[in-house]
GROMACS .gro file of N, CA and C in nm:
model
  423
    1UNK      N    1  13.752   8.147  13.589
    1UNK     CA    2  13.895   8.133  13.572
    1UNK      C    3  13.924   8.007  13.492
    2UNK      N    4  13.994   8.009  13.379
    2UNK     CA    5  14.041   7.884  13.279
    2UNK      C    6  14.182   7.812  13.357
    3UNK      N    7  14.105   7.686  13.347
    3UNK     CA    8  14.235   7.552  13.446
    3UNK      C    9  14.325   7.607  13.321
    4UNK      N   10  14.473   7.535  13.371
    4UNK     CA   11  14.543   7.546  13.295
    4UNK      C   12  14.575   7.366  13.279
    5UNK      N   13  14.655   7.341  13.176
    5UNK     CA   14  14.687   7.180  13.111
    5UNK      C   15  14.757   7.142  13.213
    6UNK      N   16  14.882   7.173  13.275
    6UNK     CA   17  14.983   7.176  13.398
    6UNK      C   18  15.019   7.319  13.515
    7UNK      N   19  15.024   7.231  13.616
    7UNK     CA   20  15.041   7.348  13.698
    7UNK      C   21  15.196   7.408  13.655
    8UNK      N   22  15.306   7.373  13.601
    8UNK     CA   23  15.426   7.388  13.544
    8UNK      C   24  15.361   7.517  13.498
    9UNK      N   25  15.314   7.554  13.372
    9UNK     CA   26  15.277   7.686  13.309
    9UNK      C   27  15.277   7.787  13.394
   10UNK      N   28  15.189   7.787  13.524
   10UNK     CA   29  15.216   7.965  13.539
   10UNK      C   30  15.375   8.019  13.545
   11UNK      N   31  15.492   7.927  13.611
   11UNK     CA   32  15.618   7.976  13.641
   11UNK      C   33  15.652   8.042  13.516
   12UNK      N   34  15.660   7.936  13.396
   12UNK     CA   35  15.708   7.980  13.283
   12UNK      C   36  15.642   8.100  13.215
   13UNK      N   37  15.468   8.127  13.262
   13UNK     CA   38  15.386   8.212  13.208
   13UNK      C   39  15.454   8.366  13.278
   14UNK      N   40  15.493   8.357  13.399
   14UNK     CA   41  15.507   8.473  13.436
   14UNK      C   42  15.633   8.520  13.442
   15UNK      N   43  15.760   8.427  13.419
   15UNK     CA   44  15.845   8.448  13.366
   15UNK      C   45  15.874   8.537  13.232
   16UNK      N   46  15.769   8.484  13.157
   16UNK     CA   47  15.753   8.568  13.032
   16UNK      C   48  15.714   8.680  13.037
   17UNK      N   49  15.582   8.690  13.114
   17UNK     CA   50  15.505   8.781  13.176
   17UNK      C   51  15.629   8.938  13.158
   18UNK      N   52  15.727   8.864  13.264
   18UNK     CA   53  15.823   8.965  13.330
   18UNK      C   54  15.934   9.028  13.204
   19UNK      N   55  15.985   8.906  13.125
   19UNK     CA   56  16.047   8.990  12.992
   19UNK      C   57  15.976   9.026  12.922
   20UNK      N   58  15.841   9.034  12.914
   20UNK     CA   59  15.815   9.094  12.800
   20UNK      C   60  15.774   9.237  12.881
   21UNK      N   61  15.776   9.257  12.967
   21UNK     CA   62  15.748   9.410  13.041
   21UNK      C   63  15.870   9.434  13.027
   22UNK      N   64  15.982   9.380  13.068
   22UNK     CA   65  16.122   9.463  13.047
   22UNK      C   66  16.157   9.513  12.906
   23UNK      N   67  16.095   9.432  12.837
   23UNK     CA   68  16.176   9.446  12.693
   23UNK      C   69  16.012   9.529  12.613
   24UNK      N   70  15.960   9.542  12.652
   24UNK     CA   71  15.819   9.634  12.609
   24UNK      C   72  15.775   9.610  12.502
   25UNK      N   73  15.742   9.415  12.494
   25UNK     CA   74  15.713   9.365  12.397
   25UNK      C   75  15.552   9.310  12.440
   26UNK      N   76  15.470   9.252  12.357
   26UNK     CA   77  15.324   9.183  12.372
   26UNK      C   78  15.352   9.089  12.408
   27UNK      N   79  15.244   9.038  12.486
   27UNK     CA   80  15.239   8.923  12.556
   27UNK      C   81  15.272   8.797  12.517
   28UNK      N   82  15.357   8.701  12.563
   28UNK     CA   83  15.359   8.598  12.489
   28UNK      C   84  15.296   8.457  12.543
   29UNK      N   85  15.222   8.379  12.494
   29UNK     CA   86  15.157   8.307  12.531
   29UNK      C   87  15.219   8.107  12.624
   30UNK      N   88  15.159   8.044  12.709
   30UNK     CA   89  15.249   7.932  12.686
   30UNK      C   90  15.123   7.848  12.679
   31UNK      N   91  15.168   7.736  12.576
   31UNK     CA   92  15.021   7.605  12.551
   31UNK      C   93  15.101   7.522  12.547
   32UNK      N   94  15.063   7.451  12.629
   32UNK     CA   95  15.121   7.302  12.663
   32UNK      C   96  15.255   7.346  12.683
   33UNK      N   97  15.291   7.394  12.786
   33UNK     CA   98  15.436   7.421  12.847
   33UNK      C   99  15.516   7.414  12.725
   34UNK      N  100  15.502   7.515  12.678
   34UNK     CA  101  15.565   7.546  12.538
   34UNK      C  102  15.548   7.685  12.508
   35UNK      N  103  15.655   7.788  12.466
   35UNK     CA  104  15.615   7.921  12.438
   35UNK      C  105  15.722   7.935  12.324
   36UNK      N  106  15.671   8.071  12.233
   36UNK     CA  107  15.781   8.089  12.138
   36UNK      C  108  15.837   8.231  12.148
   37UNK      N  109  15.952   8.263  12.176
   37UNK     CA  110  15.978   8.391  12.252
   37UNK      C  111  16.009   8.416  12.098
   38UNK      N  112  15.968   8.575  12.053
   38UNK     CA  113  15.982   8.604  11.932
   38UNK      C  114  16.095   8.755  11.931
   39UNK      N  115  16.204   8.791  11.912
   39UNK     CA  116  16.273   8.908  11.962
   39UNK      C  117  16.385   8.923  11.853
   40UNK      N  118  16.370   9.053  11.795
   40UNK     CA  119  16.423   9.076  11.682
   40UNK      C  120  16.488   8.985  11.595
   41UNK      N  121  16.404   8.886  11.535
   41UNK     CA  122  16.446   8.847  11.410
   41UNK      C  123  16.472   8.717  11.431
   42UNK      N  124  16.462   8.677  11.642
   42UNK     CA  125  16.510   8.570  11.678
   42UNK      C  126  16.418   8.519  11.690
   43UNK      N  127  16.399   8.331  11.710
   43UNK     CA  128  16.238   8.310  11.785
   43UNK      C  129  16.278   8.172  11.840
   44UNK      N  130  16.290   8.183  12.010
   44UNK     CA  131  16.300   8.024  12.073
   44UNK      C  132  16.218   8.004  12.122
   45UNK      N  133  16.178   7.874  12.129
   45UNK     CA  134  16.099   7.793  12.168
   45UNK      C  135  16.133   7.742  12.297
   46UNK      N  136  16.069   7.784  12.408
   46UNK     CA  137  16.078   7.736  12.563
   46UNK      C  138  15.991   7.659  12.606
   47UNK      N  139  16.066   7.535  12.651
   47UNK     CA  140  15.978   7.459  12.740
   47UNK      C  141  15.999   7.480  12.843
   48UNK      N  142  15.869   7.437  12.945
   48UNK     CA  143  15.923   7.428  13.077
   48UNK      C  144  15.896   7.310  13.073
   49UNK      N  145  16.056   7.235  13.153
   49UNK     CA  146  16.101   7.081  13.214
   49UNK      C  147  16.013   7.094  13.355
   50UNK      N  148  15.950   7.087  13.421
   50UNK     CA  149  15.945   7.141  13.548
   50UNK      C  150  15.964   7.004  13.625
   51UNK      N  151  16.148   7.069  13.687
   51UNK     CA  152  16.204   7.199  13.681
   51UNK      C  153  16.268   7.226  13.573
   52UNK      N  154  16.326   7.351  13.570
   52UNK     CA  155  16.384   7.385  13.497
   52UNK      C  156  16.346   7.420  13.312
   53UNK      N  157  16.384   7.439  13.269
   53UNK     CA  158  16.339   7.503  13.069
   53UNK      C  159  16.432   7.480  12.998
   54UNK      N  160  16.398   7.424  12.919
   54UNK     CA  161  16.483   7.395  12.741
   54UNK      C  162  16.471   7.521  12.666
   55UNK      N  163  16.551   7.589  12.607
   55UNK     CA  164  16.550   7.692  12.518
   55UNK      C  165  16.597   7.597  12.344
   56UNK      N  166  16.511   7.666  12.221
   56UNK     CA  167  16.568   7.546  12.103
   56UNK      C  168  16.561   7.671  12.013
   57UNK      N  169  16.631   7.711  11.922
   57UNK     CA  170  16.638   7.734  11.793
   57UNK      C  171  16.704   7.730  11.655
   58UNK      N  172  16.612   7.769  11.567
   58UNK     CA  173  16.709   7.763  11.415
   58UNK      C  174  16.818   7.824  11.404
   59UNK      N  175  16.977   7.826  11.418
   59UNK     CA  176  17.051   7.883  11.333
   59UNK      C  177  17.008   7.973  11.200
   60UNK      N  178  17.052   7.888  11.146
   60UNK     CA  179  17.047   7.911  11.035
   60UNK      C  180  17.055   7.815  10.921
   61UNK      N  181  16.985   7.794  10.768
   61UNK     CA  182  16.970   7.699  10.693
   61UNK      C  183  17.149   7.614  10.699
   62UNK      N  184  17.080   7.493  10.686
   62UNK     CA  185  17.267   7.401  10.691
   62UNK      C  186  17.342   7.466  10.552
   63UNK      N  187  17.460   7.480  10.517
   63UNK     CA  188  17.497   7.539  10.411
   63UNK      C  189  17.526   7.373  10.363
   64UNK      N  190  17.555   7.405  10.240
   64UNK     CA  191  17.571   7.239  10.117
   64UNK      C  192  17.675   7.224  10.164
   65UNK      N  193  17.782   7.312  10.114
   65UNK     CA  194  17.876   7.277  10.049
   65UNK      C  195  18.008   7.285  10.187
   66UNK      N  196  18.110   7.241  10.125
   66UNK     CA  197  18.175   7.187  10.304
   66UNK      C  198  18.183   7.177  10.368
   67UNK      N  199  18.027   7.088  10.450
   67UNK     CA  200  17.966   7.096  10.578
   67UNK      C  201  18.022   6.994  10.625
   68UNK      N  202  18.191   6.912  10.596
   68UNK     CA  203  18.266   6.840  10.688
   68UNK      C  204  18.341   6.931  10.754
   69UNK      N  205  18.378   7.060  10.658
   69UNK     CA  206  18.454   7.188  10.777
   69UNK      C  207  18.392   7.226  10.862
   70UNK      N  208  18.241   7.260  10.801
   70UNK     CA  209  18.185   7.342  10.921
   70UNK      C  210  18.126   7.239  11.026
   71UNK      N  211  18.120   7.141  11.026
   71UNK     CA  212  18.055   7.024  11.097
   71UNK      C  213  18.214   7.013  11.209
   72UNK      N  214  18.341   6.998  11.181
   72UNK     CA  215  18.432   6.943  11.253
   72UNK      C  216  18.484   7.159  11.346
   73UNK      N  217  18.421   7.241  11.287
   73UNK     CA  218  18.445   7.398  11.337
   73UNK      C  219  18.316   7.404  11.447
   74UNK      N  220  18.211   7.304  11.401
   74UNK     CA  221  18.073   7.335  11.541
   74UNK      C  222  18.078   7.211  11.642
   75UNK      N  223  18.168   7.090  11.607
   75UNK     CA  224  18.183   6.996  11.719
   75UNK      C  225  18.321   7.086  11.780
   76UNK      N  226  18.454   7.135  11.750
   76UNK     CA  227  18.500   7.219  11.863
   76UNK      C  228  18.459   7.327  11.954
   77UNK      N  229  18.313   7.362  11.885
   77UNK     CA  230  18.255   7.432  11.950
   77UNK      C  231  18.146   7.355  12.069
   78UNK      N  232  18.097   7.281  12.023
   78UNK     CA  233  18.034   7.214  12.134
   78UNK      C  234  18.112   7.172  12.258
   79UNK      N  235  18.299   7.116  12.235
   79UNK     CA  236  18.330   7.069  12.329
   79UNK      C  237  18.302   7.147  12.479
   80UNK      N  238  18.274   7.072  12.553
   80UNK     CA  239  18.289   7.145  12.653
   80UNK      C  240  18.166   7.235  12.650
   81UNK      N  241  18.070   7.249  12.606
   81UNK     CA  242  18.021   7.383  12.564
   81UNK      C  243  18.111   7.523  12.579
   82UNK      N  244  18.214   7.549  12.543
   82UNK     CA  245  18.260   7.645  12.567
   82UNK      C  246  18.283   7.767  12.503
   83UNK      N  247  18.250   7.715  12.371
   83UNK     CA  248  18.171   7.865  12.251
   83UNK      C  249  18.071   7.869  12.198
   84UNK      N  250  17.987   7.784  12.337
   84UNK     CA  251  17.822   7.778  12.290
   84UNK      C  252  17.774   7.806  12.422
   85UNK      N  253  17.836   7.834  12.509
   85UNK     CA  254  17.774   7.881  12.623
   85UNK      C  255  17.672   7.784  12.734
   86UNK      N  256  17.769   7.650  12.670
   86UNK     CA  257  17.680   7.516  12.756
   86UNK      C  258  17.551   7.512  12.645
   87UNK      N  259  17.525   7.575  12.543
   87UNK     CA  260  17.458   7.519  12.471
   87UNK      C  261  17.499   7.395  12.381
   88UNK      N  262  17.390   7.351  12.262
   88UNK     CA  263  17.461   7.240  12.197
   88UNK      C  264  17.409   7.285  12.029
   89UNK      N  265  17.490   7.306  11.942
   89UNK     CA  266  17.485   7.310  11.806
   89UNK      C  267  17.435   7.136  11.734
   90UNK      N  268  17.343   7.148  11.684
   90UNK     CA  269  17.314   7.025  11.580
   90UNK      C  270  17.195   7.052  11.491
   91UNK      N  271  17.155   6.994  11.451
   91UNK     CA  272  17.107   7.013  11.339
   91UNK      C  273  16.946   6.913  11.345
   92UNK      N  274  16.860   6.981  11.238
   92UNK     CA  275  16.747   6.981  11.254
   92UNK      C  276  16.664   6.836  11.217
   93UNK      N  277  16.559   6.811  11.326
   93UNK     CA  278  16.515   6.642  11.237
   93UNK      C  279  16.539   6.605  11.060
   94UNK      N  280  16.493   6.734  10.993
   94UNK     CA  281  16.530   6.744  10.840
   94UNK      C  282  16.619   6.735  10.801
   95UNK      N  283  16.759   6.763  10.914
   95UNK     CA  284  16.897   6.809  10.836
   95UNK      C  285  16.917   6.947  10.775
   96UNK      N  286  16.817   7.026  10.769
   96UNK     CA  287  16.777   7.115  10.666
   96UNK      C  288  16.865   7.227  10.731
   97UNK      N  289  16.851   7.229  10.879
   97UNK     CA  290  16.891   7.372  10.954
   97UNK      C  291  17.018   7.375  11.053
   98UNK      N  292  17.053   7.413  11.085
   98UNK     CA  293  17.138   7.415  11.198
   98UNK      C  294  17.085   7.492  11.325
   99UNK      N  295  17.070   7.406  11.421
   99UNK     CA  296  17.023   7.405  11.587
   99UNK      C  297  17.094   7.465  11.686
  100UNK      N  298  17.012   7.511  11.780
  100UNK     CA  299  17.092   7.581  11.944
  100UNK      C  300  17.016   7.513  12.025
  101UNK      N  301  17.053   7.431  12.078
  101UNK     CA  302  16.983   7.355  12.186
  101UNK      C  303  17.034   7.443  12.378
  102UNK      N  304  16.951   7.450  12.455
  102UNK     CA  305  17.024   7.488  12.599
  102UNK      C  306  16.906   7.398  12.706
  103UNK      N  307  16.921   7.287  12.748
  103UNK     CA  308  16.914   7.256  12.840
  103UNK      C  309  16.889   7.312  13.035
  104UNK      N  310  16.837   7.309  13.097
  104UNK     CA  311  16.832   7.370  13.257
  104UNK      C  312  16.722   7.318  13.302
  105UNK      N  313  16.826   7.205  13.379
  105UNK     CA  314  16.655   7.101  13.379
  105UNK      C  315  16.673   7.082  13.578
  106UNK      N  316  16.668   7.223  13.608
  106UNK     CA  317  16.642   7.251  13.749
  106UNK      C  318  16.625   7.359  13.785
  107UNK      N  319  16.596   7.412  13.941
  107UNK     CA  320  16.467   7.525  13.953
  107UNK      C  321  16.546   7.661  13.893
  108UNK      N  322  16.532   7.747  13.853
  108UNK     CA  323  16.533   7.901  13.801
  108UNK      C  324  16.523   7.989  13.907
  109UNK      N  325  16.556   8.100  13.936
  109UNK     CA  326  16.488   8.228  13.950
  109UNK      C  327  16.458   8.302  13.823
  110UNK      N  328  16.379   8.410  13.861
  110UNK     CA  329  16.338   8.472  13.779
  110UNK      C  330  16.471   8.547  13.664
  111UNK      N  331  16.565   8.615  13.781
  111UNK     CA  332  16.711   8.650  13.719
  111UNK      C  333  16.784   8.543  13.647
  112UNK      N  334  16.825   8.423  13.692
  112UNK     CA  335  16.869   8.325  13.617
  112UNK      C  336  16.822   8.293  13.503
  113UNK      N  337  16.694   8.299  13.514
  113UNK     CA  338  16.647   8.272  13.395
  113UNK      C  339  16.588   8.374  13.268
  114UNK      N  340  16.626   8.528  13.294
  114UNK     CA  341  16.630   8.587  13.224
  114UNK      C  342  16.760   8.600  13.179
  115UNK      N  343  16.877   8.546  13.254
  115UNK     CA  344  17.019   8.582  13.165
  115UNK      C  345  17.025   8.456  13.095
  116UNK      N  346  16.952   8.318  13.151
  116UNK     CA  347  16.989   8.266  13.061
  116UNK      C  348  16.946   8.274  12.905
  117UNK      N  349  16.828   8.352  12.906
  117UNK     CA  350  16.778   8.320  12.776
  117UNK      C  351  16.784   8.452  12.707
  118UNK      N  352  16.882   8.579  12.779
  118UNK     CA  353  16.938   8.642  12.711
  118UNK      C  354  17.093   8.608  12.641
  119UNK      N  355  17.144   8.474  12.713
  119UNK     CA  356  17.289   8.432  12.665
  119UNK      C  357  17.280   8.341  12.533
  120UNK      N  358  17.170   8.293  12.529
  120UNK     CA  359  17.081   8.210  12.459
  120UNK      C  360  17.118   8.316  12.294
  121UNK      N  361  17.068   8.404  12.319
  121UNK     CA  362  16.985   8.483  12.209
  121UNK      C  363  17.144   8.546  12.179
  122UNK      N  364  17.222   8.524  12.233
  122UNK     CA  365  17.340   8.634  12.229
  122UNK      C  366  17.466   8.509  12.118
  123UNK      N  367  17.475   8.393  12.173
  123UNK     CA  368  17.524   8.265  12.139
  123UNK      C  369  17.438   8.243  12.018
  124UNK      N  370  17.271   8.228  11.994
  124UNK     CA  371  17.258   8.225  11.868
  124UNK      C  372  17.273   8.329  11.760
  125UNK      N  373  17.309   8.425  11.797
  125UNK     CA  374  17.332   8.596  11.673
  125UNK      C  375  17.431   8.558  11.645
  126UNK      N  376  17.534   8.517  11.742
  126UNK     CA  377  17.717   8.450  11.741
  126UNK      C  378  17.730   8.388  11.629
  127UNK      N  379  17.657   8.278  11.667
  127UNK     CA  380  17.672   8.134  11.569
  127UNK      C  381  17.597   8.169  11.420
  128UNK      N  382  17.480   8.256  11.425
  128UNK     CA  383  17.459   8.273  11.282
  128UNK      C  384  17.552   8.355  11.190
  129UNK      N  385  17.608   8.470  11.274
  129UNK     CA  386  17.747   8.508  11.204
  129UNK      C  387  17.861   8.469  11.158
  130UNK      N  388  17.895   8.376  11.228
  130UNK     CA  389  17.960   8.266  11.226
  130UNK      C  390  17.997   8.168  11.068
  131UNK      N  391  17.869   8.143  11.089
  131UNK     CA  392  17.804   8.069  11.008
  131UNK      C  393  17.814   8.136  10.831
  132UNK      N  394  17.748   8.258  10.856
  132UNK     CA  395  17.763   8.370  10.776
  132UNK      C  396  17.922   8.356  10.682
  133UNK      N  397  17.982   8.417  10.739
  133UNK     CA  398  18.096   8.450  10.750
  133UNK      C  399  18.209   8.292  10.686
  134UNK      N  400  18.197   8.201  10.753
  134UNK     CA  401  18.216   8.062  10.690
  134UNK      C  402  18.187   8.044  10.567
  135UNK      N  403  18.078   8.047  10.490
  135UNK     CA  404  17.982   8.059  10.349
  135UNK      C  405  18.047   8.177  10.277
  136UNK      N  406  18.114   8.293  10.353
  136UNK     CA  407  18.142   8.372  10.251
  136UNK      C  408  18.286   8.365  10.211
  137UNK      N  409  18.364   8.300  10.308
  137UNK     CA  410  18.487   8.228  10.279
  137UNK      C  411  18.500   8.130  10.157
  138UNK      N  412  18.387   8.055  10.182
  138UNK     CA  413  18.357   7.942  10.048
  138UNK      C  414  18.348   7.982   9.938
  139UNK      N  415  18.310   8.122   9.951
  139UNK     CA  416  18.302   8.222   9.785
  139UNK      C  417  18.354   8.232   9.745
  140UNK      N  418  18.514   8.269   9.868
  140UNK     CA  419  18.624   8.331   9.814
  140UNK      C  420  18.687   8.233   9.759
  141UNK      N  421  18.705   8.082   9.821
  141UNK     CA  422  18.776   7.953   9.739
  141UNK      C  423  18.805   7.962   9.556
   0.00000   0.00000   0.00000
């Protein structure tokens, strides 16, 4: 039997374990309390805090051009988290991308923690449309 790096991993391992049987996807792996959930087109990166898991992903590339609108349209969204779903919009060590950060840095169930990281995935499709949709306004200028 192979030790594992932290005893933290199996929770998060079989957590995964469990969506990827629901969703009738391949196995997904965790190294160093770290996994990359990969699901149509989406892909977050989960840690486990133990307790609790960080969910992180790309938006979408930062757009150039009037990113003081869209910058002052994703801080009303952060307030409060309340059209991010307690997530947090920012942007990438590069600057390059725009971020979904979600925080839950205490214990899970298995249910909790499959809605959360289905609200996750639901808030980032949101925000890349969003996003989308913003840029194609800029066209119309």
């Amino acid at each position: 039997m192979e030790a594992r790096d932290d005893p933290r991993d199996p929770m998060l391992q079989d957590f995964l374990s469990q969506v990827c049987v629901e969703l009738e996807m391949p196995p997904i792996q965790v190294v160093k309390q770290t996994a990359v959930f990969h699901f149509e087109g989406v892909d977050v990166e989960i840690r486990d805090l133990g307790p609790g898991f960080s969910f992180c992903s790309k938006i979408c590339p930062c757009p150039e051009k009037r990113q003081e609108d869209l910058f002052l349209q994703l801080m009303r969204a952060n307030y409060l988290g309340q059209l991010t779903g307690a997530s947090r919009i920012g942007l990438s060590q590069d600057e390059k991308f725009l971020t979904l950060s979600l925080g839950l840095p205490y214990e899970l169930s298995y249910g909790a923690f499959r809605e959360a990281l289905e609200d996750f995935v639901n808030f980032l499709l949101y925000w890349r449309e969003e996003v989308e949709k913003f840029e194609a306004q800029e066209q119309l200028l």
